[in-house]
């Protein structure tokens, strides 16, 4: 009985050791066996599918950069935008890594890119007054006939962005967004025409201006989102979106459709039973210069909606509605002789 037990243990140990050796061998051998094919296929794919100019200094294939994914990493990556911004950078990064699907590589001898990893990147999104954007660099089969010279396909399931800087400058809507310390993970069947994307995002510092007026300055953002995207109609449905702007928790739902000459939107933002002080921390600093010297207590419910079409050429704008309730409010300013207490407020306004 003892001999059988020892034999089983030895057999288990042998299988375990062999499995570990095979696994480690695969980690080291894959980059040696396939580097030429993968690098060549990705380069061919980029030439056929990207209109923007692409440059990088070095390519490296490894399991270890984003374990357990097999990734092709491009160092000093730069991609220029589409017309009318062909001479300006769309994305630059210390490195960008493309996750390669191992199953299709082994059995189909094809390179399928299913993940993208970006780190220390600068993403410079621009839209001119006519609504032309610099991010239209990917050429789909519908817009341009393919020569089918490449065995590479882009079927994204995950986008991972770390420690990056995002600028969105839209002259058509007069919106400027500047996000520093941008961290983003998006998962979903991103190659489908209609898909849900599950997003986690953290931003260390977010600035947003509209028509040169600042509305958010140095705000910390934490987001947990579920968004349905329809690439056929180019529309977004925000199904479940939990945000935190500084300390203020916010629920965000609605939809956003791109029109030929503008946008169609229906946004709802709610914050229920929040602390009154947290509400003030989410406001632009120029409106709450007194907050550092003030103690604020109480609870509040907030509601904001933006619904309708924005078409600048037809002078159409969406309707705005805002409501706010304050219960048991107290504001105690440092230099005031006495605090304001028992604040009770029902506020409701609509701007067509």
mmCIF file of C-alpha atoms in Angstrom:
data_model
loop_
_atom_site.group_PDB
_atom_site.id
_atom_site.type_symbol
_atom_site.label_atom_id
_atom_site.label_comp_id
_atom_site.label_asym_id
_atom_site.label_seq_id
_atom_site.Cartn_x
_atom_site.Cartn_y
_atom_site.Cartn_z
ATOM 1 C CA UNK A 1 0.000 0.000 0.000
ATOM 2 C CA UNK A 2 2.845 2.342 0.882
ATOM 3 C CA UNK A 3 4.604 1.525 -2.422
ATOM 4 C CA UNK A 4 1.456 2.335 -4.440
ATOM 5 C CA UNK A 5 1.087 5.638 -2.602
ATOM 6 C CA UNK A 6 4.720 6.575 -3.303
ATOM 7 C CA UNK A 7 4.309 5.568 -6.945
ATOM 8 C CA UNK A 8 1.251 7.806 -7.364
ATOM 9 C CA UNK A 9 3.027 10.761 -5.731
ATOM 10 C CA UNK A 10 6.084 10.270 -7.969
ATOM 11 C CA UNK A 11 3.850 10.030 -11.064
ATOM 12 C CA UNK A 12 2.010 13.211 -10.074
ATOM 13 C CA UNK A 13 5.304 15.034 -9.490
ATOM 14 C CA UNK A 14 6.672 13.887 -12.874
ATOM 15 C CA UNK A 15 3.542 15.093 -14.703
ATOM 16 C CA UNK A 16 3.662 18.403 -12.819
ATOM 17 C CA UNK A 17 7.347 18.973 -13.609
ATOM 18 C CA UNK A 18 6.887 18.034 -17.291
ATOM 19 C CA UNK A 19 3.880 20.379 -17.547
ATOM 20 C CA UNK A 20 5.827 23.258 -15.998
ATOM 21 C CA UNK A 21 8.804 22.608 -18.298
ATOM 22 C CA UNK A 22 6.529 22.494 -21.371
ATOM 23 C CA UNK A 23 4.777 25.672 -20.296
ATOM 24 C CA UNK A 24 8.044 27.536 -19.696
ATOM 25 C CA UNK A 25 9.418 26.224 -22.991
ATOM 26 C CA UNK A 26 6.354 27.549 -24.788
ATOM 27 C CA UNK A 27 6.840 30.980 -23.199
ATOM 28 C CA UNK A 28 10.399 31.148 -24.527
ATOM 29 C CA UNK A 29 9.944 29.301 -27.847
ATOM 30 C CA UNK A 30 6.852 31.121 -29.159
ATOM 31 C CA UNK A 31 8.653 34.464 -29.549
ATOM 32 C CA UNK A 32 11.532 32.642 -31.282
ATOM 33 C CA UNK A 33 9.404 30.529 -33.651
ATOM 34 C CA UNK A 34 6.823 33.141 -34.696
ATOM 35 C CA UNK A 35 8.410 36.610 -34.511
ATOM 36 C CA UNK A 36 9.031 37.012 -38.231
ATOM 37 C CA UNK A 37 5.516 36.011 -39.261
ATOM 38 C CA UNK A 38 3.753 38.107 -36.621
ATOM 39 C CA UNK A 39 5.797 41.261 -37.222
ATOM 40 C CA UNK A 40 5.432 40.902 -40.996
ATOM 41 C CA UNK A 41 1.673 40.255 -40.804
ATOM 42 C CA UNK A 42 1.037 43.198 -38.448
ATOM 43 C CA UNK A 43 3.068 45.530 -40.689
ATOM 44 C CA UNK A 44 1.161 44.345 -43.783
ATOM 45 C CA UNK A 45 -2.138 44.745 -41.924
ATOM 46 C CA UNK A 46 -1.216 48.306 -40.868
ATOM 47 C CA UNK A 47 -0.335 49.307 -44.432
ATOM 48 C CA UNK A 48 -3.668 47.996 -45.758
ATOM 49 C CA UNK A 49 -5.979 49.077 -42.940
ATOM 50 C CA UNK A 50 -4.553 52.361 -41.642
ATOM 51 C CA UNK A 51 -4.672 55.656 -43.491
ATOM 52 C CA UNK A 52 -2.633 57.517 -40.876
ATOM 53 C CA UNK A 53 1.173 57.424 -40.973
ATOM 54 C CA UNK A 54 2.559 54.884 -38.459
ATOM 55 C CA UNK A 55 6.098 54.781 -37.021
ATOM 56 C CA UNK A 56 7.911 52.846 -34.264
ATOM 57 C CA UNK A 57 11.552 52.214 -33.313
ATOM 58 C CA UNK A 58 11.493 48.541 -32.226
ATOM 59 C CA UNK A 59 9.202 45.494 -32.243
ATOM 60 C CA UNK A 60 9.367 42.748 -29.601
ATOM 61 C CA UNK A 61 7.312 39.555 -29.172
ATOM 62 C CA UNK A 62 6.888 38.252 -25.619
ATOM 63 C CA UNK A 63 4.614 36.583 -23.079
ATOM 64 C CA UNK A 64 6.076 38.558 -20.211
ATOM 65 C CA UNK A 65 5.082 42.170 -20.967
ATOM 66 C CA UNK A 66 1.342 41.514 -20.395
ATOM 67 C CA UNK A 67 1.273 37.958 -19.046
ATOM 68 C CA UNK A 68 -0.485 35.653 -19.906
ATOM 69 C CA UNK A 69 -1.128 37.345 -23.286
ATOM 70 C CA UNK A 70 1.315 36.865 -26.138
ATOM 71 C CA UNK A 71 1.957 40.434 -27.270
ATOM 72 C CA UNK A 72 3.786 42.220 -30.044
ATOM 73 C CA UNK A 73 5.130 45.407 -28.448
ATOM 74 C CA UNK A 74 6.064 48.432 -30.547
ATOM 75 C CA UNK A 75 8.408 50.924 -28.880
ATOM 76 C CA UNK A 76 8.202 54.714 -29.437
ATOM 77 C CA UNK A 77 4.885 54.317 -31.243
ATOM 78 C CA UNK A 78 3.426 57.222 -33.268
ATOM 79 C CA UNK A 79 0.275 57.305 -35.391
ATOM 80 C CA UNK A 80 -0.813 60.409 -37.294
ATOM 81 C CA UNK A 81 -4.461 61.258 -37.822
ATOM 82 C CA UNK A 82 -6.790 61.253 -40.809
ATOM 83 C CA UNK A 83 -7.659 64.260 -42.984
ATOM 84 C CA UNK A 84 -7.770 67.164 -42.325
ATOM 85 C CA UNK A 85 -5.212 66.469 -39.561
ATOM 86 C CA UNK A 86 -2.790 64.198 -41.451
ATOM 87 C CA UNK A 87 0.288 66.099 -40.252
ATOM 88 C CA UNK A 88 -0.677 65.987 -36.558
ATOM 89 C CA UNK A 89 -0.189 63.127 -34.098
ATOM 90 C CA UNK A 90 -3.266 61.137 -33.108
ATOM 91 C CA UNK A 91 -1.530 58.722 -30.704
ATOM 92 C CA UNK A 92 2.020 58.607 -29.379
ATOM 93 C CA UNK A 93 3.183 56.165 -26.695
ATOM 94 C CA UNK A 94 6.312 54.797 -25.071
ATOM 95 C CA UNK A 95 4.918 51.454 -26.155
ATOM 96 C CA UNK A 96 1.801 49.899 -27.610
ATOM 97 C CA UNK A 97 1.241 46.137 -27.377
ATOM 98 C CA UNK A 98 -1.063 44.016 -29.521
ATOM 99 C CA UNK A 99 -2.399 40.849 -27.873
ATOM 100 C CA UNK A 100 -2.197 37.860 -30.252
ATOM 101 C CA UNK A 101 -4.723 35.004 -30.101
ATOM 102 C CA UNK A 102 -2.571 31.873 -29.657
ATOM 103 C CA UNK A 103 -5.238 29.403 -30.847
ATOM 104 C CA UNK A 104 -5.633 31.002 -34.295
ATOM 105 C CA UNK A 105 -1.861 31.433 -34.558
ATOM 106 C CA UNK A 106 -1.185 27.706 -33.994
ATOM 107 C CA UNK A 107 -4.137 26.069 -35.759
ATOM 108 C CA UNK A 108 -4.992 28.599 -38.498
ATOM 109 C CA UNK A 109 -1.529 30.085 -39.013
ATOM 110 C CA UNK A 110 -3.199 33.504 -38.831
ATOM 111 C CA UNK A 111 -2.561 36.531 -36.627
ATOM 112 C CA UNK A 112 -5.671 37.679 -34.763
ATOM 113 C CA UNK A 113 -5.275 40.827 -32.670
ATOM 114 C CA UNK A 114 -7.775 40.643 -29.791
ATOM 115 C CA UNK A 115 -6.234 43.008 -27.230
ATOM 116 C CA UNK A 116 -4.520 46.399 -27.264
ATOM 117 C CA UNK A 117 -2.374 47.694 -24.394
ATOM 118 C CA UNK A 118 -1.264 51.334 -24.231
ATOM 119 C CA UNK A 119 1.003 52.858 -21.597
ATOM 120 C CA UNK A 120 2.308 56.405 -21.073
ATOM 121 C CA UNK A 121 0.406 57.496 -24.165
ATOM 122 C CA UNK A 122 -0.732 60.859 -25.505
ATOM 123 C CA UNK A 123 -4.088 60.630 -27.310
ATOM 124 C CA UNK A 124 -4.836 63.795 -29.252
ATOM 125 C CA UNK A 125 -8.407 63.681 -30.634
ATOM 126 C CA UNK A 126 -9.430 66.616 -32.824
ATOM 127 C CA UNK A 127 -12.638 67.614 -34.615
ATOM 128 C CA UNK A 128 -12.805 70.697 -36.862
ATOM 129 C CA UNK A 129 -15.710 73.166 -37.219
ATOM 130 C CA UNK A 130 -17.282 71.020 -39.947
ATOM 131 C CA UNK A 131 -17.305 67.877 -37.775
ATOM 132 C CA UNK A 132 -14.345 66.193 -39.516
ATOM 133 C CA UNK A 133 -12.338 64.132 -37.013
ATOM 134 C CA UNK A 134 -8.731 62.902 -36.984
ATOM 135 C CA UNK A 135 -9.558 59.425 -35.616
ATOM 136 C CA UNK A 136 -10.975 57.975 -38.860
ATOM 137 C CA UNK A 137 -7.723 56.141 -39.593
ATOM 138 C CA UNK A 138 -9.061 52.566 -39.710
ATOM 139 C CA UNK A 139 -10.243 51.499 -43.166
ATOM 140 C CA UNK A 140 -12.972 48.842 -43.007
ATOM 141 C CA UNK A 141 -13.815 46.419 -45.804
ATOM 142 C CA UNK A 142 -16.991 48.429 -46.474
ATOM 143 C CA UNK A 143 -15.156 51.669 -47.227
ATOM 144 C CA UNK A 144 -12.149 50.372 -49.133
ATOM 145 C CA UNK A 145 -11.666 47.119 -51.069
ATOM 146 C CA UNK A 146 -9.016 44.894 -49.490
ATOM 147 C CA UNK A 147 -6.307 43.099 -51.406
ATOM 148 C CA UNK A 148 -6.473 40.262 -48.833
ATOM 149 C CA UNK A 149 -2.684 40.002 -48.724
ATOM 150 C CA UNK A 150 -2.664 39.759 -44.947
ATOM 151 C CA UNK A 151 -3.722 36.921 -42.667
ATOM 152 C CA UNK A 152 -4.112 39.434 -39.847
ATOM 153 C CA UNK A 153 -7.490 40.479 -38.422
ATOM 154 C CA UNK A 154 -8.533 42.975 -35.751
ATOM 155 C CA UNK A 155 -11.200 41.438 -33.476
ATOM 156 C CA UNK A 156 -10.808 43.347 -30.245
ATOM 157 C CA UNK A 157 -12.022 41.980 -26.920
ATOM 158 C CA UNK A 158 -10.067 44.278 -24.610
ATOM 159 C CA UNK A 159 -8.514 47.755 -24.599
ATOM 160 C CA UNK A 160 -6.184 48.566 -21.696
ATOM 161 C CA UNK A 161 -4.796 52.116 -21.280
ATOM 162 C CA UNK A 162 -2.506 53.056 -18.390
ATOM 163 C CA UNK A 163 -0.986 56.350 -17.109
ATOM 164 C CA UNK A 164 -1.926 58.293 -20.220
ATOM 165 C CA UNK A 165 -3.016 61.764 -21.295
ATOM 166 C CA UNK A 166 -6.160 62.335 -23.358
ATOM 167 C CA UNK A 167 -7.102 65.574 -25.109
ATOM 168 C CA UNK A 168 -10.454 65.905 -26.932
ATOM 169 C CA UNK A 169 -10.712 69.196 -28.820
ATOM 170 C CA UNK A 170 -14.027 69.503 -30.700
ATOM 171 C CA UNK A 171 -14.399 72.835 -32.537
ATOM 172 C CA UNK A 172 -17.865 71.884 -33.838
ATOM 173 C CA UNK A 173 -19.350 71.696 -30.327
ATOM 174 C CA UNK A 174 -16.811 74.038 -28.650
ATOM 175 C CA UNK A 175 -15.981 71.307 -26.114
ATOM 176 C CA UNK A 176 -12.422 70.799 -24.843
ATOM 177 C CA UNK A 177 -11.617 67.891 -22.517
ATOM 178 C CA UNK A 178 -8.170 67.399 -20.998
ATOM 179 C CA UNK A 179 -7.718 64.213 -18.924
ATOM 180 C CA UNK A 180 -4.393 63.476 -17.201
ATOM 181 C CA UNK A 181 -3.566 60.263 -15.358
ATOM 182 C CA UNK A 182 -6.021 58.492 -17.671
ATOM 183 C CA UNK A 183 -6.495 54.792 -16.879
ATOM 184 C CA UNK A 184 -9.037 52.765 -18.836
ATOM 185 C CA UNK A 185 -10.006 49.100 -19.278
ATOM 186 C CA UNK A 186 -12.740 48.251 -21.784
ATOM 187 C CA UNK A 187 -13.978 44.701 -22.463
ATOM 188 C CA UNK A 188 -16.488 43.358 -24.974
ATOM 189 C CA UNK A 189 -16.912 41.848 -28.455
ATOM 190 C CA UNK A 190 -15.584 45.043 -30.011
ATOM 191 C CA UNK A 191 -15.457 43.562 -33.527
ATOM 192 C CA UNK A 192 -19.264 43.149 -33.702
ATOM 193 C CA UNK A 193 -21.575 45.703 -35.338
ATOM 194 C CA UNK A 194 -23.604 45.983 -32.107
ATOM 195 C CA UNK A 195 -21.942 45.177 -28.779
ATOM 196 C CA UNK A 196 -21.833 45.987 -25.074
ATOM 197 C CA UNK A 197 -18.608 47.389 -23.665
ATOM 198 C CA UNK A 198 -17.852 47.098 -19.955
ATOM 199 C CA UNK A 199 -15.608 49.917 -18.799
ATOM 200 C CA UNK A 200 -13.586 50.806 -15.731
ATOM 201 C CA UNK A 201 -11.919 54.191 -15.802
ATOM 202 C CA UNK A 202 -9.969 56.376 -13.400
ATOM 203 C CA UNK A 203 -8.793 59.905 -14.135
ATOM 204 C CA UNK A 204 -6.465 61.784 -11.791
ATOM 205 C CA UNK A 205 -7.257 65.217 -13.217
ATOM 206 C CA UNK A 206 -10.109 66.115 -15.614
ATOM 207 C CA UNK A 207 -10.629 69.576 -17.094
ATOM 208 C CA UNK A 208 -13.628 70.379 -19.282
ATOM 209 C CA UNK A 209 -14.477 73.677 -20.942
ATOM 210 C CA UNK A 210 -17.400 74.674 -23.148
ATOM 211 C CA UNK A 211 -17.021 77.741 -25.341
ATOM 212 C CA UNK A 212 -13.881 78.692 -23.342
ATOM 213 C CA UNK A 213 -15.822 78.597 -20.042
ATOM 214 C CA UNK A 214 -14.411 76.086 -17.506
ATOM 215 C CA UNK A 215 -16.955 73.680 -15.976
ATOM 216 C CA UNK A 216 -14.672 71.006 -14.518
ATOM 217 C CA UNK A 217 -11.163 71.800 -13.257
ATOM 218 C CA UNK A 218 -8.748 69.216 -11.830
ATOM 219 C CA UNK A 219 -11.554 66.803 -10.931
ATOM 220 C CA UNK A 220 -10.873 63.188 -10.014
ATOM 221 C CA UNK A 221 -13.117 60.757 -11.874
ATOM 222 C CA UNK A 222 -13.946 57.137 -11.153
ATOM 223 C CA UNK A 223 -16.284 55.333 -13.551
ATOM 224 C CA UNK A 224 -17.881 51.904 -13.862
ATOM 225 C CA UNK A 225 -19.841 51.817 -17.126
ATOM 226 C CA UNK A 226 -21.879 49.553 -19.417
ATOM 227 C CA UNK A 227 -22.421 51.034 -22.872
ATOM 228 C CA UNK A 228 -24.166 49.544 -25.913
ATOM 229 C CA UNK A 229 -22.548 50.676 -29.170
ATOM 230 C CA UNK A 230 -24.125 50.366 -32.610
ATOM 231 C CA UNK A 231 -21.446 50.915 -35.255
ATOM 232 C CA UNK A 232 -24.001 50.751 -38.087
ATOM 233 C CA UNK A 233 -25.897 53.826 -36.940
ATOM 234 C CA UNK A 234 -22.967 55.113 -34.833
ATOM 235 C CA UNK A 235 -25.059 55.449 -31.684
ATOM 236 C CA UNK A 236 -24.321 54.929 -27.982
ATOM 237 C CA UNK A 237 -26.744 53.779 -25.288
ATOM 238 C CA UNK A 238 -25.465 54.366 -21.733
ATOM 239 C CA UNK A 239 -27.185 51.551 -19.847
ATOM 240 C CA UNK A 240 -25.488 51.551 -16.454
ATOM 241 C CA UNK A 241 -22.969 54.192 -15.559
ATOM 242 C CA UNK A 242 -21.791 54.797 -12.019
ATOM 243 C CA UNK A 243 -19.492 57.794 -11.723
ATOM 244 C CA UNK A 244 -17.766 59.629 -8.942
ATOM 245 C CA UNK A 245 -16.754 63.261 -9.587
ATOM 246 C CA UNK A 246 -14.346 64.109 -6.793
ATOM 247 C CA UNK A 247 -16.504 62.861 -3.875
ATOM 248 C CA UNK A 248 -19.930 63.158 -5.517
ATOM 249 C CA UNK A 249 -21.506 59.831 -6.631
ATOM 250 C CA UNK A 250 -23.455 60.144 -9.899
ATOM 251 C CA UNK A 251 -25.639 57.784 -11.967
ATOM 252 C CA UNK A 252 -25.520 58.528 -15.692
ATOM 253 C CA UNK A 253 -27.863 57.029 -18.326
ATOM 254 C CA UNK A 254 -29.058 57.979 -21.785
ATOM 255 C CA UNK A 255 -28.162 57.801 -25.463
ATOM 256 C CA UNK A 256 -26.053 59.668 -27.994
ATOM 257 C CA UNK A 257 -26.497 59.429 -31.785
ATOM 258 C CA UNK A 258 -24.242 60.921 -34.444
ATOM 259 C CA UNK A 259 -26.162 62.722 -37.199
ATOM 260 C CA UNK A 260 -24.797 63.844 -40.565
ATOM 261 C CA UNK A 261 -24.749 67.459 -39.424
ATOM 262 C CA UNK A 262 -24.755 67.193 -35.646
ATOM 263 C CA UNK A 263 -25.836 65.083 -32.665
ATOM 264 C CA UNK A 264 -29.022 63.713 -31.099
ATOM 265 C CA UNK A 265 -28.786 63.251 -27.330
ATOM 266 C CA UNK A 266 -30.859 62.218 -24.328
ATOM 267 C CA UNK A 267 -28.805 62.333 -21.121
ATOM 268 C CA UNK A 268 -29.939 61.897 -17.510
ATOM 269 C CA UNK A 269 -27.681 62.480 -14.520
ATOM 270 C CA UNK A 270 -28.841 61.740 -10.974
ATOM 271 C CA UNK A 271 -27.307 61.819 -7.533
ATOM 272 C CA UNK A 272 -29.537 60.571 -4.721
ATOM 273 C CA UNK A 273 -29.151 61.216 -0.985
ATOM 274 C CA UNK A 274 -25.643 62.647 -1.400
ATOM 275 C CA UNK A 275 -23.751 64.849 1.023
ATOM 276 C CA UNK A 276 -24.197 68.542 0.304
ATOM 277 C CA UNK A 277 -20.475 69.150 0.763
ATOM 278 C CA UNK A 278 -19.676 66.508 -1.895
ATOM 279 C CA UNK A 279 -21.876 68.406 -4.364
ATOM 280 C CA UNK A 280 -19.824 71.579 -3.920
ATOM 281 C CA UNK A 281 -16.535 69.697 -4.460
ATOM 282 C CA UNK A 282 -17.762 68.779 -7.972
ATOM 283 C CA UNK A 283 -18.393 72.409 -8.998
ATOM 284 C CA UNK A 284 -15.880 74.624 -10.839
ATOM 285 C CA UNK A 285 -13.457 76.207 -8.321
ATOM 286 C CA UNK A 286 -14.298 79.782 -9.397
ATOM 287 C CA UNK A 287 -17.829 79.307 -8.033
ATOM 288 C CA UNK A 288 -16.814 77.872 -4.660
ATOM 289 C CA UNK A 289 -13.737 79.871 -3.600
ATOM 290 C CA UNK A 290 -15.290 80.045 -0.123
ATOM 291 C CA UNK A 291 -15.493 76.256 0.368
ATOM 292 C CA UNK A 292 -12.079 75.813 2.039
ATOM 293 C CA UNK A 293 -13.127 78.196 4.800
ATOM 294 C CA UNK A 294 -16.576 76.687 5.227
ATOM 295 C CA UNK A 295 -18.182 73.709 6.923
ATOM 296 C CA UNK A 296 -21.096 72.344 4.880
ATOM 297 C CA UNK A 297 -23.540 69.713 6.128
ATOM 298 C CA UNK A 298 -26.831 68.270 4.900
ATOM 299 C CA UNK A 299 -28.124 65.955 2.185
ATOM 300 C CA UNK A 300 -29.138 66.601 -1.405
ATOM 301 C CA UNK A 301 -30.861 64.981 -4.408
ATOM 302 C CA UNK A 302 -29.794 66.204 -7.851
ATOM 303 C CA UNK A 303 -31.170 65.688 -11.340
ATOM 304 C CA UNK A 304 -29.912 66.978 -14.691
ATOM 305 C CA UNK A 305 -31.229 66.174 -18.164
ATOM 306 C CA UNK A 306 -30.120 67.228 -21.640
ATOM 307 C CA UNK A 307 -32.450 66.151 -24.443
ATOM 308 C CA UNK A 308 -32.766 67.042 -28.115
ATOM 309 C CA UNK A 309 -30.700 67.657 -31.233
ATOM 310 C CA UNK A 310 -27.594 69.786 -31.527
ATOM 311 C CA UNK A 311 -27.291 71.046 -35.126
ATOM 312 C CA UNK A 312 -25.244 74.234 -35.329
ATOM 313 C CA UNK A 313 -26.143 74.993 -38.975
ATOM 314 C CA UNK A 314 -29.867 74.961 -38.093
ATOM 315 C CA UNK A 315 -29.339 76.673 -34.715
ATOM 316 C CA UNK A 316 -30.824 73.702 -32.885
ATOM 317 C CA UNK A 317 -29.833 72.945 -29.286
ATOM 318 C CA UNK A 318 -31.087 70.387 -26.739
ATOM 319 C CA UNK A 319 -33.364 71.282 -23.817
ATOM 320 C CA UNK A 320 -31.766 71.496 -20.379
ATOM 321 C CA UNK A 321 -33.516 70.704 -17.090
ATOM 322 C CA UNK A 322 -32.074 70.788 -13.560
ATOM 323 C CA UNK A 323 -33.598 70.092 -10.159
ATOM 324 C CA UNK A 324 -32.141 70.034 -6.669
ATOM 325 C CA UNK A 325 -33.401 69.263 -3.187
ATOM 326 C CA UNK A 326 -31.584 70.116 0.042
ATOM 327 C CA UNK A 327 -32.551 68.723 3.436
ATOM 328 C CA UNK A 328 -31.235 69.740 6.897
ATOM 329 C CA UNK A 329 -28.598 71.947 5.315
ATOM 330 C CA UNK A 330 -26.027 73.864 7.313
ATOM 331 C CA UNK A 331 -23.383 76.328 6.060
ATOM 332 C CA UNK A 332 -20.880 77.675 8.575
ATOM 333 C CA UNK A 333 -18.433 80.203 7.085
ATOM 334 C CA UNK A 334 -15.257 80.874 9.069
ATOM 335 C CA UNK A 335 -15.605 84.682 9.148
ATOM 336 C CA UNK A 336 -19.403 84.811 9.556
ATOM 337 C CA UNK A 337 -20.854 85.734 12.977
ATOM 338 C CA UNK A 338 -23.230 82.728 12.938
ATOM 339 C CA UNK A 339 -23.998 79.739 10.654
ATOM 340 C CA UNK A 340 -26.990 79.315 8.347
ATOM 341 C CA UNK A 341 -28.923 76.248 9.533
ATOM 342 C CA UNK A 342 -32.063 74.255 8.754
ATOM 343 C CA UNK A 343 -31.747 74.905 5.017
ATOM 344 C CA UNK A 344 -34.660 73.404 3.081
ATOM 345 C CA UNK A 345 -34.746 73.838 -0.710
ATOM 346 C CA UNK A 346 -36.763 72.604 -3.676
ATOM 347 C CA UNK A 347 -35.308 74.001 -6.912
ATOM 348 C CA UNK A 348 -36.542 73.172 -10.406
ATOM 349 C CA UNK A 349 -35.635 74.901 -13.679
ATOM 350 C CA UNK A 350 -35.990 74.207 -17.404
ATOM 351 C CA UNK A 351 -34.211 75.987 -20.265
ATOM 352 C CA UNK A 352 -35.596 75.261 -23.764
#
